[in-house]
Amino acid sequence: MAKNALSFVCQNCGAAYNKWQGKCESCGEWNTLSEEDTTGATSMPANLRPKRKGRPFALETLTGSSPDAPRLSSGMGELDRVTGGGFVRGSVLLVGGDPGIGKSTLLTQATSLMARAGHRVVYISGEEAVAQVRLRAARLGLADAAVQLAAQTSVEDIIATLSEGTPPRLVVIDSIQTMWTDTVESAPGTVTQVRASAQALIRFAKKSGAALILVGHVTKDGQIAGPRVVEHMVDAVMSFEGEGSQQFRILRAVKNRFGPTDEIGVFEMTGLGLREVSNPSELFLSERDLGSPGTAVFAGLEGTRPVLVELQALVVPTTLGTPRRAVVGWESSRLSMVLAVLEAHCGVKLSGYDVYFNVAGGLRINEPAADMAAAAALVSSLANAPLPVDAVYFGEISLSGAVRPVAQTSARLKEAAKLGFGRAVLPENARGDAGGDAGLSLNTVGSLTSLVADIAARGSKATARGKTAASG
């Protein structure tokens, strides 16, 4: 009789070890290894397992026509934008995010809209009772939608129920961490159970043609396996982001086999659920503080959508031996590079100052085009020189201090003109890509030195005006 196969599995990345250790060598996390029984269906020794003869299958050629994957609209434009135009039949999506961020609210609204359109939609909740889901739907004004509900965690029972009658068009599993299958003996939420449960549900989706959405969440202590475990198994991975203190939420595609991975969907959390934001620039600039030093408007791009957002910087003398660098919404390494270029090529001495940098509204920026806007905000705060309130900034800064052009210049300028901005500070080589300046006054910058000199001159004039007013 074979002994139980016990191993220590990392609950963060799924790596297995023969003995316990404090740090996972695969992902580098500490105290994430837990003991699991991985015997399951493979407890029989390999030499005693029945040998199965392989079956031949048909081979295809590279030539030939393949029909486009039919898509099913969710009824929410922002969600369809991120998925690439809707849900593909037989596709599997993983929606991840922190607890309480609004994943269940988003999916409740999407399933209700699809059910109202006449599609069979099934919502399986492993964390909440049916009554709790109904209360949420009533609060959102969606109680009349014909969504089929169930509170179940057994994968075998779920698949047997879904296989009866007409195949559903959309199935939501909320969440995959609560599911369990009889094929393995580990506890629900462990890496082994999450992987086995996801495999069974994915096989059903591919066979029936139903679109499947798996909800995953990550706790702060990292003991429950996060959505990383099944990222390679699904067709798309969506990240639902946002701060609890902020009113908006962002749905971002991390992986997508049927669409782009650089699109975002913007939602606003209200008392009646999530409201789609078709123009996120107005939302991010709605509470902008005009005329304050250390603020610059960045004309960014998220996928095909231009987004304008305010960058805030605060530079103050430090009382510490090592100056502090605090960054929210931007890469700290990118800020360190901009600070180094300012000090090395522009003569801006920041080694004796604490630097605080923030992207207003909680948006996270990833593109290098924000370098020039960040530099403008930093120098503006240091020189106490307010930047023009009708100007936008974008451009990538190289280590030599040169300002390099970025993609989609015309789209950024058109968005700025639509929101009432009158001028744009952009790289010198990007003038030819403007494709029509959209009525904006263009101020091209070839190197970061000229930008710093311009802002410093504005600071000197502001100081002179202040002294004149005080003496008068």
GROMACS .gro file of C-alpha atoms in nm:
model
  472
    1MET     CA    1   0.000   0.000   0.000
    2ALA     CA    2   0.149   0.332  -0.107
    3LYS     CA    3   0.214   0.595   0.156
    4ASN     CA    4   0.055   0.935   0.138
    5ALA     CA    5   0.258   1.177  -0.072
    6LEU     CA    6   0.308   1.480   0.151
    7SER     CA    7   0.484   1.788   0.026
    8PHE     CA    8   0.516   2.152   0.115
    9VAL     CA    9   0.354   2.377  -0.144
   10CYS     CA   10   0.402   2.753  -0.170
   11GLN     CA   11   0.062   2.920  -0.146
   12ASN     CA   12   0.187   3.215  -0.352
   13CYS     CA   13   0.339   3.054  -0.663
   14GLY     CA   14   0.262   2.681  -0.630
   15ALA     CA   15   0.620   2.553  -0.605
   16ALA     CA   16   0.651   2.221  -0.416
   17TYR     CA   17   0.930   2.113  -0.180
   18ASN     CA   18   1.010   1.790   0.004
   19LYS     CA   19   1.064   1.966   0.335
   20TRP     CA   20   0.956   2.288   0.498
   21GLN     CA   21   1.164   2.602   0.464
   22GLY     CA   22   1.102   2.960   0.557
   23LYS     CA   23   1.155   3.117   0.216
   24CYS     CA   24   1.023   2.998  -0.119
   25GLU     CA   25   1.315   2.982  -0.362
   26SER     CA   26   1.086   3.023  -0.660
   27CYS     CA   27   0.904   3.349  -0.579
   28GLY     CA   28   1.111   3.475  -0.284
   29GLU     CA   29   0.817   3.504  -0.043
   30TRP     CA   30   0.855   3.414   0.324
   31ASN     CA   31   0.631   3.184   0.533
   32THR     CA   32   0.413   3.077   0.239
   33LEU     CA   33   0.484   2.701   0.249
   34SER     CA   34   0.216   2.475   0.390
   35GLU     CA   35   0.194   2.097   0.408
   36GLU     CA   36  -0.046   1.934   0.162
   37ASP     CA   37  -0.144   1.581   0.072
   38THR     CA   38  -0.074   1.556  -0.300
   39THR     CA   39  -0.162   1.189  -0.324
   40GLY     CA   40  -0.505   1.237  -0.484
   41ALA     CA   41  -0.566   1.023  -0.786
   42THR     CA   42  -0.198   0.957  -0.843
   43SER     CA   43  -0.135   0.746  -0.532
   44MET     CA   44  -0.093   0.429  -0.739
   45PRO     CA   45   0.271   0.357  -0.830
   46ALA     CA   46   0.360   0.424  -1.190
   47ASN     CA   47   0.452   0.059  -1.262
   48LEU     CA   48   0.107  -0.061  -1.146
   49ARG     CA   49  -0.104   0.190  -1.339
   50PRO     CA   50  -0.292   0.049  -1.640
   51LYS     CA   51  -0.132   0.138  -1.969
   52ARG     CA   52  -0.362   0.329  -2.204
   53LYS     CA   53  -0.305   0.304  -2.573
   54GLY     CA   54  -0.291   0.641  -2.748
   55ARG     CA   55  -0.557   0.736  -3.001
   56PRO     CA   56  -0.467   0.909  -3.329
   57PHE     CA   57  -0.609   1.254  -3.394
   58ALA     CA   58  -0.646   1.467  -3.705
   59LEU     CA   59  -0.375   1.716  -3.796
   60GLU     CA   60  -0.447   2.055  -3.951
   61THR     CA   61  -0.246   2.276  -4.187
   62LEU     CA   62  -0.153   2.640  -4.155
   63THR     CA   63  -0.362   2.730  -4.459
   64GLY     CA   64  -0.739   2.743  -4.453
   65SER     CA   65  -1.005   2.970  -4.316
   66SER     CA   66  -1.085   2.992  -3.948
   67PRO     CA   67  -1.411   3.158  -3.848
   68ASP     CA   68  -1.382   3.454  -3.615
   69ALA     CA   69  -1.453   3.373  -3.256
   70PRO     CA   70  -1.813   3.477  -3.186
   71ARG     CA   71  -1.836   3.726  -2.905
   72LEU     CA   72  -2.108   3.790  -2.654
   73SER     CA   73  -2.153   4.147  -2.536
   74SER     CA   74  -2.176   4.196  -2.161
   75GLY     CA   75  -2.392   4.506  -2.194
   76MET     CA   76  -2.119   4.717  -2.027
   77GLY     CA   77  -1.905   4.912  -2.271
   78GLU     CA   78  -1.608   4.944  -2.037
   79LEU     CA   79  -1.600   4.569  -1.969
   80ASP     CA   80  -1.628   4.490  -2.340
   81ARG     CA   81  -1.341   4.728  -2.411
   82VAL     CA   82  -1.107   4.537  -2.180
   83THR     CA   83  -1.211   4.192  -2.301
   84GLY     CA   84  -1.161   4.292  -2.663
   85GLY     CA   85  -1.525   4.330  -2.769
   86GLY     CA   86  -1.709   4.081  -2.548
   87PHE     CA   87  -1.684   3.728  -2.413
   88VAL     CA   88  -1.566   3.456  -2.652
   89ARG     CA   89  -1.753   3.125  -2.643
   90GLY     CA   90  -1.561   2.868  -2.443
   91SER     CA   91  -1.317   3.123  -2.306
   92VAL     CA   92  -1.209   3.137  -1.942
   93LEU     CA   93  -1.141   3.467  -1.767
   94LEU     CA   94  -0.982   3.523  -1.428
   95VAL     CA   95  -1.083   3.841  -1.248
   96GLY     CA   96  -0.852   3.919  -0.957
   97GLY     CA   97  -0.844   4.193  -0.699
   98ASP     CA   98  -0.830   4.273  -0.331
   99PRO     CA   99  -1.123   4.180  -0.109
  100GLY     CA  100  -1.398   4.440  -0.112
  101ILE     CA  101  -1.277   4.615  -0.426
  102GLY     CA  102  -1.605   4.546  -0.610
  103LYS     CA  103  -1.551   4.228  -0.812
  104SER     CA  104  -1.885   4.075  -0.712
  105THR     CA  105  -2.066   4.403  -0.780
  106LEU     CA  106  -1.917   4.425  -1.128
  107LEU     CA  107  -2.008   4.068  -1.217
  108THR     CA  108  -2.357   4.099  -1.069
  109GLN     CA  109  -2.424   4.394  -1.296
  110ALA     CA  110  -2.276   4.220  -1.601
  111THR     CA  111  -2.468   3.896  -1.549
  112SER     CA  112  -2.793   4.083  -1.490
  113LEU     CA  113  -2.757   4.281  -1.811
  114MET     CA  114  -2.682   3.964  -2.008
  115ALA     CA  115  -2.978   3.784  -1.851
  116ARG     CA  116  -3.206   4.072  -1.948
  117ALA     CA  117  -3.081   4.028  -2.306
  118GLY     CA  118  -3.220   3.673  -2.307
  119HIS     CA  119  -2.908   3.467  -2.236
  120ARG     CA  120  -2.885   3.190  -1.979
  121VAL     CA  121  -2.648   3.311  -1.711
  122VAL     CA  122  -2.548   3.117  -1.398
  123TYR     CA  123  -2.389   3.277  -1.092
  124ILE     CA  124  -2.228   3.030  -0.848
  125SER     CA  125  -2.127   3.182  -0.516
  126GLY     CA  126  -1.898   2.996  -0.281
  127GLU     CA  127  -1.859   3.278  -0.031
  128GLU     CA  128  -2.211   3.415   0.004
  129ALA     CA  129  -2.555   3.266   0.045
  130VAL     CA  130  -2.820   3.309  -0.221
  131ALA     CA  131  -3.002   3.559   0.002
  132GLN     CA  132  -2.691   3.777   0.019
  133VAL     CA  133  -2.654   3.781  -0.357
  134ARG     CA  134  -3.022   3.873  -0.388
  135LEU     CA  135  -2.976   4.162  -0.145
  136ARG     CA  136  -2.691   4.299  -0.358
  137ALA     CA  137  -2.899   4.267  -0.675
  138ALA     CA  138  -3.192   4.447  -0.507
  139ARG     CA  139  -2.963   4.728  -0.394
  140LEU     CA  140  -2.838   4.766  -0.750
  141GLY     CA  141  -3.190   4.761  -0.890
  142LEU     CA  142  -3.132   4.434  -1.077
  143ALA     CA  143  -3.358   4.197  -0.884
  144ASP     CA  144  -3.581   4.140  -1.188
  145ALA     CA  145  -3.300   3.991  -1.397
  146ALA     CA  146  -3.336   3.618  -1.469
  147VAL     CA  147  -2.994   3.519  -1.334
  148GLN     CA  148  -2.977   3.162  -1.204
  149LEU     CA  149  -2.815   3.157  -0.859
  150ALA     CA  150  -2.664   2.888  -0.641
  151ALA     CA  151  -2.444   2.872  -0.333
  152GLN     CA  152  -2.226   2.569  -0.396
  153THR     CA  153  -1.861   2.471  -0.363
  154SER     CA  154  -1.846   2.115  -0.498
  155VAL     CA  155  -1.704   2.121  -0.852
  156GLU     CA  156  -1.861   1.786  -0.943
  157ASP     CA  157  -2.207   1.905  -0.837
  158ILE     CA  158  -2.164   2.234  -1.022
  159ILE     CA  159  -2.064   2.065  -1.348
  160ALA     CA  160  -2.348   1.812  -1.322
  161THR     CA  161  -2.600   2.093  -1.271
  162LEU     CA  162  -2.468   2.307  -1.553
  163SER     CA  163  -2.471   2.011  -1.793
  164GLU     CA  164  -2.850   1.978  -1.763
  165GLY     CA  165  -3.069   2.154  -2.016
  166THR     CA  166  -2.951   2.431  -2.244
  167PRO     CA  167  -2.582   2.509  -2.200
  168PRO     CA  168  -2.534   2.844  -2.028
  169ARG     CA  169  -2.377   3.131  -2.216
  170LEU     CA  170  -2.194   3.266  -1.911
  171VAL     CA  171  -2.094   3.106  -1.582
  172VAL     CA  172  -1.947   3.301  -1.290
  173ILE     CA  173  -1.759   3.120  -1.012
  174ASP     CA  174  -1.716   3.346  -0.710
  175SER     CA  175  -1.459   3.257  -0.601
  176ILE     CA  176  -1.222   2.983  -0.718
  177GLN     CA  177  -1.053   2.974  -0.375
  178THR     CA  178  -1.369   2.827  -0.220
  179MET     CA  179  -1.414   2.544  -0.472
  180TRP     CA  180  -1.313   2.183  -0.399
  181THR     CA  181  -1.308   1.860  -0.595
  182ASP     CA  182  -1.307   1.496  -0.489
  183THR     CA  183  -1.003   1.418  -0.703
  184VAL     CA  184  -0.764   1.568  -0.445
  185GLU     CA  185  -0.765   1.558  -0.067
  186SER     CA  186  -0.627   1.902   0.012
  187ALA     CA  187  -0.832   2.166   0.186
  188PRO     CA  188  -1.020   2.427  -0.018
  189GLY     CA  189  -0.807   2.730  -0.097
  190THR     CA  190  -0.478   2.545  -0.123
  191VAL     CA  191  -0.278   2.548  -0.443
  192THR     CA  192  -0.361   2.185  -0.520
  193GLN     CA  193  -0.736   2.234  -0.481
  194VAL     CA  194  -0.740   2.561  -0.675
  195ARG     CA  195  -0.550   2.407  -0.964
  196ALA     CA  196  -0.761   2.088  -0.976
  197SER     CA  197  -1.091   2.275  -0.945
  198ALA     CA  198  -0.993   2.521  -1.215
  199GLN     CA  199  -0.891   2.239  -1.450
  200ALA     CA  200  -1.229   2.066  -1.414
  201LEU     CA  201  -1.424   2.388  -1.470
  202ILE     CA  202  -1.210   2.485  -1.769
  203ARG     CA  203  -1.269   2.144  -1.930
  204PHE     CA  204  -1.644   2.199  -1.895
  205ALA     CA  205  -1.621   2.548  -2.049
  206LYS     CA  206  -1.423   2.426  -2.351
  207LYS     CA  207  -1.660   2.134  -2.405
  208SER     CA  208  -1.989   2.322  -2.364
  209GLY     CA  209  -1.886   2.652  -2.522
  210ALA     CA  210  -1.990   2.854  -2.219
  211ALA     CA  211  -1.785   3.158  -2.122
  212LEU     CA  212  -1.646   3.108  -1.771
  213ILE     CA  213  -1.539   3.378  -1.527
  214LEU     CA  214  -1.333   3.275  -1.224
  215VAL     CA  215  -1.305   3.525  -0.941
  216GLY     CA  216  -0.985   3.523  -0.738
  217HIS     CA  217  -0.872   3.732  -0.444
  218VAL     CA  218  -0.553   3.765  -0.247
  219THR     CA  219  -0.541   3.816   0.128
  220LYS     CA  220  -0.281   4.025   0.301
  221ASP     CA  221  -0.112   3.737   0.484
  222GLY     CA  222  -0.071   3.537   0.161
  223GLN     CA  223  -0.189   3.206   0.314
  224ILE     CA  224  -0.464   3.151   0.056
  225ALA     CA  225  -0.346   3.080  -0.298
  226GLY     CA  226  -0.389   3.382  -0.518
  227PRO     CA  227  -0.493   3.401  -0.882
  228ARG     CA  228  -0.133   3.350  -1.001
  229VAL     CA  229  -0.181   2.976  -0.969
  230VAL     CA  230  -0.423   2.955  -1.262
  231GLU     CA  231  -0.297   3.244  -1.474
  232HIS     CA  232  -0.136   3.009  -1.726
  233MET     CA  233  -0.453   2.799  -1.751
  234VAL     CA  234  -0.701   3.071  -1.846
  235ASP     CA  235  -0.744   3.276  -2.163
  236ALA     CA  236  -0.755   3.618  -2.001
  237VAL     CA  237  -0.656   3.769  -1.668
  238MET     CA  238  -0.827   4.088  -1.556
  239SER     CA  239  -0.711   4.293  -1.260
  240PHE     CA  240  -0.970   4.505  -1.079
  241GLU     CA  241  -0.783   4.787  -0.910
  242GLY     CA  242  -0.864   5.085  -0.694
  243GLU     CA  243  -0.818   5.240  -0.355
  244GLY     CA  244  -1.085   5.209  -0.090
  245SER     CA  245  -1.076   5.584  -0.032
  246GLN     CA  246  -1.116   5.664  -0.403
  247GLN     CA  247  -1.444   5.659  -0.590
  248PHE     CA  248  -1.324   5.501  -0.912
  249ARG     CA  249  -1.215   5.151  -1.007
  250ILE     CA  250  -1.002   5.040  -1.300
  251LEU     CA  251  -1.032   4.707  -1.481
  252ARG     CA  252  -0.703   4.625  -1.650
  253ALA     CA  253  -0.619   4.333  -1.879
  254VAL     CA  254  -0.299   4.158  -1.771
  255LYS     CA  255  -0.332   3.872  -2.019
  256ASN     CA  256  -0.574   3.834  -2.308
  257ARG     CA  257  -0.562   3.577  -2.587
  258PHE     CA  258  -0.855   3.736  -2.769
  259GLY     CA  259  -0.780   4.106  -2.737
  260PRO     CA  260  -0.532   4.374  -2.633
  261THR     CA  261  -0.359   4.379  -2.297
  262ASP     CA  262  -0.315   4.755  -2.268
  263GLU     CA  263  -0.678   4.863  -2.251
  264ILE     CA  264  -0.845   4.975  -1.928
  265GLY     CA  265  -1.205   5.013  -1.821
  266VAL     CA  266  -1.290   5.290  -1.576
  267PHE     CA  267  -1.581   5.267  -1.333
  268GLU     CA  268  -1.705   5.493  -1.057
  269MET     CA  269  -1.832   5.335  -0.737
  270THR     CA  270  -2.165   5.485  -0.636
  271GLY     CA  271  -2.443   5.393  -0.397
  272LEU     CA  272  -2.621   5.214  -0.683
  273GLY     CA  273  -2.319   5.013  -0.794
  274LEU     CA  274  -2.053   5.074  -1.055
  275ARG     CA  275  -2.110   5.348  -1.310
  276GLU     CA  276  -1.920   5.341  -1.637
  277VAL     CA  277  -1.692   5.639  -1.698
  278SER     CA  278  -1.668   5.704  -2.070
  279ASN     CA  279  -1.433   6.002  -2.027
  280PRO     CA  280  -1.192   5.924  -1.742
  281SER     CA  281  -0.988   6.241  -1.798
  282GLU     CA  282  -1.272   6.455  -1.663
  283LEU     CA  283  -1.291   6.233  -1.355
  284PHE     CA  284  -0.917   6.249  -1.279
  285LEU     CA  285  -0.905   6.627  -1.329
  286SER     CA  286  -1.235   6.712  -1.159
  287GLU     CA  287  -1.075   6.821  -0.830
  288ARG     CA  288  -0.762   6.976  -0.976
  289ASP     CA  289  -0.599   7.253  -0.771
  290LEU     CA  290  -0.523   7.530  -1.022
  291GLY     CA  291  -0.216   7.745  -0.984
  292SER     CA  292  -0.037   7.541  -0.718
  293PRO     CA  293   0.338   7.474  -0.751
  294GLY     CA  294   0.435   7.110  -0.796
  295THR     CA  295   0.143   7.003  -1.016
  296ALA     CA  296   0.157   6.913  -1.384
  297VAL     CA  297  -0.102   6.756  -1.616
  298PHE     CA  298   0.024   6.449  -1.800
  299ALA     CA  299  -0.133   6.352  -2.133
  300GLY     CA  300  -0.110   5.974  -2.107
  301LEU     CA  301  -0.234   5.681  -2.309
  302GLU     CA  302  -0.396   5.363  -2.183
  303GLY     CA  303  -0.428   5.128  -2.478
  304THR     CA  304  -0.612   5.325  -2.745
  305ARG     CA  305  -0.765   5.566  -2.495
  306PRO     CA  306  -0.591   5.896  -2.409
  307VAL     CA  307  -0.613   5.983  -2.039
  308LEU     CA  308  -0.517   6.312  -1.878
  309VAL     CA  309  -0.417   6.297  -1.514
  310GLU     CA  310  -0.256   6.535  -1.265
  311LEU     CA  311   0.091   6.455  -1.129
  312GLN     CA  312   0.175   6.605  -0.789
  313ALA     CA  313   0.521   6.656  -0.642
  314LEU     CA  314   0.639   6.797  -0.312
  315VAL     CA  315   1.008   6.877  -0.257
  316VAL     CA  316   1.101   6.986   0.097
  317PRO     CA  317   1.435   7.011   0.283
  318THR     CA  318   1.516   6.693   0.468
  319THR     CA  319   1.610   6.650   0.833
  320LEU     CA  320   1.735   6.297   0.778
  321GLY     CA  321   2.075   6.168   0.679
  322THR     CA  322   1.921   5.988   0.382
  323PRO     CA  323   1.650   6.183   0.196
  324ARG     CA  324   1.315   6.015   0.173
  325ARG     CA  325   1.155   5.919  -0.158
  326ALA     CA  326   0.783   5.835  -0.140
  327VAL     CA  327   0.598   5.743  -0.461
  328VAL     CA  328   0.230   5.658  -0.514
  329GLY     CA  329   0.102   5.555  -0.856
  330TRP     CA  330   0.438   5.550  -1.037
  331GLU     CA  331   0.747   5.330  -1.040
  332SER     CA  332   0.995   5.435  -0.773
  333SER     CA  333   1.285   5.334  -0.998
  334ARG     CA  334   1.154   5.567  -1.269
  335LEU     CA  335   1.140   5.855  -1.022
  336SER     CA  336   1.496   5.782  -0.909
  337MET     CA  337   1.613   5.797  -1.270
  338VAL     CA  338   1.444   6.133  -1.330
  339LEU     CA  339   1.597   6.273  -1.011
  340ALA     CA  340   1.942   6.151  -1.117
  341VAL     CA  341   1.911   6.314  -1.461
  342LEU     CA  342   1.795   6.641  -1.305
  343GLU     CA  343   2.096   6.648  -1.074
  344ALA     CA  344   2.356   6.528  -1.326
  345HIS     CA  345   2.259   6.729  -1.635
  346CYS     CA  346   2.042   7.016  -1.514
  347GLY     CA  347   2.219   7.124  -1.196
  348VAL     CA  348   1.913   7.064  -0.980
  349LYS     CA  349   2.050   6.953  -0.643
  350LEU     CA  350   1.794   6.727  -0.477
  351SER     CA  351   2.022   6.525  -0.250
  352GLY     CA  352   1.926   6.743   0.047
  353TYR     CA  353   1.550   6.727  -0.010
  354ASP     CA  354   1.273   6.482   0.064
  355VAL     CA  355   1.067   6.404  -0.246
  356TYR     CA  356   0.702   6.301  -0.237
  357PHE     CA  357   0.534   6.209  -0.565
  358ASN     CA  358   0.171   6.120  -0.625
  359VAL     CA  359  -0.058   6.046  -0.920
  360ALA     CA  360  -0.385   6.222  -0.841
  361GLY     CA  361  -0.691   6.003  -0.805
  362GLY     CA  362  -0.497   5.683  -0.740
  363LEU     CA  363  -0.432   5.596  -1.105
  364ARG     CA  364  -0.124   5.383  -1.171
  365ILE     CA  365   0.096   5.499  -1.460
  366ASN     CA  366   0.330   5.262  -1.641
  367GLU     CA  367   0.439   5.438  -1.960
  368PRO     CA  368   0.771   5.629  -1.984
  369ALA     CA  369   0.594   5.926  -2.144
  370ALA     CA  370   0.524   6.058  -1.795
  371ASP     CA  371   0.893   6.142  -1.740
  372MET     CA  372   0.872   6.505  -1.857
  373ALA     CA  373   0.552   6.577  -1.667
  374ALA     CA  374   0.708   6.433  -1.352
  375ALA     CA  375   1.024   6.640  -1.399
  376ALA     CA  376   0.817   6.954  -1.453
  377ALA     CA  377   0.622   6.893  -1.132
  378LEU     CA  378   0.942   6.830  -0.935
  379VAL     CA  379   1.118   7.145  -1.054
  380SER     CA  380   0.799   7.346  -1.007
  381SER     CA  381   0.779   7.241  -0.644
  382LEU     CA  382   1.149   7.306  -0.580
  383ALA     CA  383   1.144   7.652  -0.742
  384ASN     CA  384   0.797   7.736  -0.606
  385ALA     CA  385   0.694   7.819  -0.962
  386PRO     CA  386   0.336   7.731  -1.065
  387LEU     CA  387   0.310   7.582  -1.411
  388PRO     CA  388   0.061   7.713  -1.669
  389VAL     CA  389  -0.284   7.580  -1.582
  390ASP     CA  390  -0.371   7.525  -1.950
  391ALA     CA  391  -0.062   7.317  -2.038
  392VAL     CA  392  -0.011   6.942  -2.068
  393TYR     CA  393   0.323   6.761  -2.065
  394PHE     CA  394   0.445   6.433  -2.212
  395GLY     CA  395   0.778   6.293  -2.326
  396GLU     CA  396   1.036   6.031  -2.232
  397ILE     CA  397   1.362   6.140  -2.071
  398SER     CA  398   1.683   5.958  -2.161
  399LEU     CA  399   1.983   5.923  -1.931
  400SER     CA  400   2.166   6.187  -2.133
  401GLY     CA  401   1.899   6.445  -2.056
  402ALA     CA  402   1.743   6.441  -2.402
  403VAL     CA  403   1.366   6.430  -2.439
  404ARG     CA  404   1.254   6.150  -2.669
  405PRO     CA  405   0.924   6.135  -2.861
  406VAL     CA  406   0.645   5.896  -2.764
  407ALA     CA  407   0.368   5.723  -2.957
  408GLN     CA  408   0.020   5.856  -3.041
  409THR     CA  409   0.106   6.226  -3.015
  410SER     CA  410  -0.202   6.337  -3.208
  411ALA     CA  411  -0.439   6.140  -2.983
  412ARG     CA  412  -0.291   6.302  -2.673
  413LEU     CA  413  -0.323   6.650  -2.821
  414LYS     CA  414  -0.683   6.596  -2.932
  415GLU     CA  415  -0.782   6.482  -2.582
  416ALA     CA  416  -0.614   6.786  -2.429
  417ALA     CA  417  -0.790   7.022  -2.670
  418LYS     CA  418  -1.125   6.855  -2.598
  419LEU     CA  419  -1.084   6.927  -2.227
  420GLY     CA  420  -1.002   7.294  -2.283
  421PHE     CA  421  -0.621   7.298  -2.262
  422GLY     CA  422  -0.447   7.558  -2.476
  423ARG     CA  423  -0.085   7.449  -2.493
  424ALA     CA  424   0.127   7.137  -2.488
  425VAL     CA  425   0.492   7.080  -2.393
  426LEU     CA  426   0.618   6.788  -2.595
  427PRO     CA  427   0.943   6.645  -2.741
  428GLU     CA  428   1.102   6.836  -3.025
  429ASN     CA  429   1.097   6.542  -3.265
  430ALA     CA  430   0.728   6.479  -3.203
  431ARG     CA  431   0.604   6.787  -3.392
  432GLY     CA  432   0.583   6.590  -3.717
  433ASP     CA  433   0.370   6.323  -3.550
  434ALA     CA  434   0.117   6.573  -3.420
  435GLY     CA  435  -0.097   6.528  -3.730
  436GLY     CA  436  -0.259   6.863  -3.673
  437ASP     CA  437  -0.205   7.032  -3.340
  438ALA     CA  438  -0.579   7.029  -3.257
  439GLY     CA  439  -0.562   7.405  -3.204
  440LEU     CA  440  -0.302   7.385  -2.926
  441SER     CA  441   0.007   7.601  -2.893
  442LEU     CA  442   0.300   7.359  -2.910
  443ASN     CA  443   0.616   7.417  -2.708
  444THR     CA  444   0.877   7.166  -2.818
  445VAL     CA  445   1.160   7.066  -2.586
  446GLY     CA  446   1.480   6.902  -2.707
  447SER     CA  447   1.651   6.853  -2.373
  448LEU     CA  448   1.547   6.857  -2.011
  449THR     CA  449   1.782   7.149  -1.945
  450SER     CA  450   1.567   7.392  -2.145
  451LEU     CA  451   1.253   7.282  -1.959
  452VAL     CA  452   1.421   7.336  -1.621
  453ALA     CA  453   1.548   7.678  -1.727
  454ASP     CA  454   1.200   7.784  -1.836
  455ILE     CA  455   1.040   7.676  -1.508
  456ALA     CA  456   1.320   7.839  -1.304
  457ALA     CA  457   1.265   8.167  -1.492
  458ARG     CA  458   0.895   8.153  -1.406
  459GLY     CA  459   0.989   8.099  -1.042
  460SER     CA  460   1.220   8.401  -1.042
  461LYS     CA  461   0.948   8.622  -1.190
  462ALA     CA  462   0.697   8.499  -0.931
  463THR     CA  463   0.943   8.574  -0.649
  464ALA     CA  464   1.013   8.923  -0.788
  465ARG     CA  465   0.641   8.998  -0.811
  466GLY     CA  466   0.594   8.879  -0.454
  467LYS     CA  467   0.872   9.109  -0.324
  468THR     CA  468   0.732   9.406  -0.517
  469ALA     CA  469   0.386   9.349  -0.375
  470ALA     CA  470   0.526   9.320  -0.022
  471SER     CA  471   0.729   9.641  -0.048
  472GLY     CA  472   0.434   9.830  -0.195
   0.00000   0.00000   0.00000
